[in-house]
Short mmCIF file of C-alpha atoms in Angstrom, two decimals:
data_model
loop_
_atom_site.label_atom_id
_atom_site.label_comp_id
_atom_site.label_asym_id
_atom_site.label_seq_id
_atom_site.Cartn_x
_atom_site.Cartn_y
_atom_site.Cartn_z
CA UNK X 1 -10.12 -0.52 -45.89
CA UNK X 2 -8.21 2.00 -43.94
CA UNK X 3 -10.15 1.51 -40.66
CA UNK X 4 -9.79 -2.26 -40.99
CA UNK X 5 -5.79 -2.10 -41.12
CA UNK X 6 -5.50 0.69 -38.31
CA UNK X 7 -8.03 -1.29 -36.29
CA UNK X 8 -5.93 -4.63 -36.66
CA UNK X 9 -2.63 -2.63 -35.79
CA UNK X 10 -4.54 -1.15 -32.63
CA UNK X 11 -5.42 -4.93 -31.37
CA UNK X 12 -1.95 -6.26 -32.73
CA UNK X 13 -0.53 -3.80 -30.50
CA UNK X 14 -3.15 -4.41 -27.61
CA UNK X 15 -2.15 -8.05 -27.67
CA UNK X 16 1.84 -7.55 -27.46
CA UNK X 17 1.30 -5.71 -24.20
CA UNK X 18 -1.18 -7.84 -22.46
CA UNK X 19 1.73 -10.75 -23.12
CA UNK X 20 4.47 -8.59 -22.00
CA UNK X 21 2.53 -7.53 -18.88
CA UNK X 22 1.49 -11.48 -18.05
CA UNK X 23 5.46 -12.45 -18.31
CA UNK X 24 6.42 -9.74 -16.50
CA UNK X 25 3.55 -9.86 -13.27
CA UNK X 26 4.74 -11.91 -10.29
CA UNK X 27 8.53 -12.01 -11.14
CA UNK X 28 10.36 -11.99 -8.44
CA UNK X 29 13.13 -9.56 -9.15
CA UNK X 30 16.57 -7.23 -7.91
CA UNK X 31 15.24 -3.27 -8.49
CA UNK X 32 17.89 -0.80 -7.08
CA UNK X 33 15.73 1.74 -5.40
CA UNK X 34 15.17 -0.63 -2.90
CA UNK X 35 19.20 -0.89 -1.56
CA UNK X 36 19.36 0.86 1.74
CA UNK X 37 15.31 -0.37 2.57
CA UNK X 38 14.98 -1.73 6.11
CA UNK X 39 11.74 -2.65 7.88
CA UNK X 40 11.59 -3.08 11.49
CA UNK X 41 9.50 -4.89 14.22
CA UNK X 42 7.55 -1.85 14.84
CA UNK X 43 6.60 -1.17 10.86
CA UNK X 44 5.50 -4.86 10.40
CA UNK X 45 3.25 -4.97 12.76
CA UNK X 46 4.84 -8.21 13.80
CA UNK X 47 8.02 -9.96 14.13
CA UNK X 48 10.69 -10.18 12.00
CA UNK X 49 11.50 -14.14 10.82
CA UNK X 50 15.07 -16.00 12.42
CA UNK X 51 16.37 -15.85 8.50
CA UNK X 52 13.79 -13.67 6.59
CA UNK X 53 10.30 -12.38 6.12
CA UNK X 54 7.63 -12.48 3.47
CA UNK X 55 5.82 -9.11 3.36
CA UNK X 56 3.13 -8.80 0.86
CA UNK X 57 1.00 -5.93 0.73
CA UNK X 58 -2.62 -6.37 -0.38
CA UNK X 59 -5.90 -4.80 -0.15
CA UNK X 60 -9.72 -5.87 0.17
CA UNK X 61 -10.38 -5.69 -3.46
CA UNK X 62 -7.28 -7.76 -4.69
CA UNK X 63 -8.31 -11.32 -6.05
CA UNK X 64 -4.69 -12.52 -6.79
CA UNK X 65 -3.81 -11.67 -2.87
CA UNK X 66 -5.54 -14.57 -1.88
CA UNK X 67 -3.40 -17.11 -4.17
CA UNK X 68 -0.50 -14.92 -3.16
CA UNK X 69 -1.13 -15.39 0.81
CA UNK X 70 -1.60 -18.90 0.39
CA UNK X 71 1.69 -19.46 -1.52
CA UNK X 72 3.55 -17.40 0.98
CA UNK X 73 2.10 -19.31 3.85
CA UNK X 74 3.23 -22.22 2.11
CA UNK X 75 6.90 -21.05 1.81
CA UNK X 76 7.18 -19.90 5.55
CA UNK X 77 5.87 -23.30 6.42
CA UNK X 78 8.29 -25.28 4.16
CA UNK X 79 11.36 -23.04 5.18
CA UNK X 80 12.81 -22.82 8.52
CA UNK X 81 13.08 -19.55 10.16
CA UNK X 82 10.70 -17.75 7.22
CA UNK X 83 7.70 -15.73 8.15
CA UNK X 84 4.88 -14.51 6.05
CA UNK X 85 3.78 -11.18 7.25
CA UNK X 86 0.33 -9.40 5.50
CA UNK X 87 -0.24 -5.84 5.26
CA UNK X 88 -3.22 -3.70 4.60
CA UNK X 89 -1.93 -1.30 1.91
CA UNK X 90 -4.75 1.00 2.61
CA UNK X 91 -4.04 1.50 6.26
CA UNK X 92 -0.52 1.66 5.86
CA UNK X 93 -0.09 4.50 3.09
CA UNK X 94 2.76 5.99 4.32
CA UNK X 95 4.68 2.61 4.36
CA UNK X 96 3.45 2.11 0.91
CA UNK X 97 4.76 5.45 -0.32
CA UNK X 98 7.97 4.91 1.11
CA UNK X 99 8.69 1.35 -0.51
CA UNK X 100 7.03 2.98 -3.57
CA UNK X 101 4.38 0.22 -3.79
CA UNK X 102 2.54 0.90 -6.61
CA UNK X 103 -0.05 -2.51 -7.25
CA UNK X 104 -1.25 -5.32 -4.86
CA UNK X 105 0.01 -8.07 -4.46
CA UNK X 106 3.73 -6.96 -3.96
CA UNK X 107 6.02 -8.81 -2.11
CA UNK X 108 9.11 -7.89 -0.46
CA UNK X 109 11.22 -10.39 0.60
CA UNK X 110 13.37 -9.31 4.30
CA UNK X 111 16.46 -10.96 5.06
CA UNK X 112 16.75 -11.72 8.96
CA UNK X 113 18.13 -7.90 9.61
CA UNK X 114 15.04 -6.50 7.73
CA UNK X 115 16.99 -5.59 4.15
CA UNK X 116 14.81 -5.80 1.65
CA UNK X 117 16.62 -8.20 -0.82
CA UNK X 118 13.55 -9.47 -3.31
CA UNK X 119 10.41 -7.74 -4.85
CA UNK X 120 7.72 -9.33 -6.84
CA UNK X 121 4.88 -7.43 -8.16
CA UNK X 122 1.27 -9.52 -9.31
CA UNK X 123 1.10 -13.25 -7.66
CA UNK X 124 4.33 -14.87 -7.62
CA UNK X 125 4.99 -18.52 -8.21
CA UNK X 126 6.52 -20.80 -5.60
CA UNK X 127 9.31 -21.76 -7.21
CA UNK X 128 10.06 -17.80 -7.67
CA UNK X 129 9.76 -16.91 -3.96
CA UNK X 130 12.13 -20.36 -3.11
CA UNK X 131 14.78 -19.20 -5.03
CA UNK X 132 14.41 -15.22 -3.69
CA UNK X 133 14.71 -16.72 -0.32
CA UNK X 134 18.36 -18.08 -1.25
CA UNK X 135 19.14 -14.98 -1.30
CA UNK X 136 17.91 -13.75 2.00
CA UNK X 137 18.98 -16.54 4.20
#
């Protein structure tokens, strides 16, 4: 009987932080450690956008990149001025380290001097990234 209750507490538990980790994946959110963050140019790998930049950092292996480049590429297509910029995490490791990206997808969101404003980790939605980019712009 023991077993039964410690094994129903161990999946109870199990359960509460699968749901907590879904609500929380692909949030766009504010975290502090990033004030002060600037990309450039030269660290992109491409051009900065007029009002901001999309970077989202993926690697080969990530399924939920794919959804997350196409929703990106939707954005910078809907919004004036907005660029969507990929990066390889693996070939970029010391860019990763210093932004302290720790999963793929994450996306940072630039405003038009390179400030990084937004971050989202796991696939955000649309909606989510439209709203970040009210910030930015």
């Amino acid at each position: 009987m023991t077993g039964l209750v410690v094994c129903v507490l161990v999946l109870a538990a199990a359960s509460a932080y699968g749901v907590l980790r879904r609500r929380r994946s692909g949030r766009v959110r504010v975290r502090g450690r990033d004030d002060g963050k600037r990309l450039d140019a030269a660290e992109l790998g491409a051009e900065l956008g007029e009002r901001a930049t999309l970077v989202q950092f993926s690697s080969a292996f990530c399924a939920p990149c794919r959804a997350t480049r196409r929703v990106l590429g939707e954005v910078a297509g809907l919004v004036p001025g907005v660029t969507h910029v990929e990066i390889d995490a693996e070939a970029h490791l010391d860019l990763v380290r210093r932004l302290d990206i720790l999963k793929t997808p994450t996306v940072l969101v630039l405003d038009a001097d390179g400030r990084v404003v937004r971050r989202a980790t796991g696939q955000p939605r649309k909606a989510d990234v439209i709203a970040a980019l009210g910030e930015a712009v």
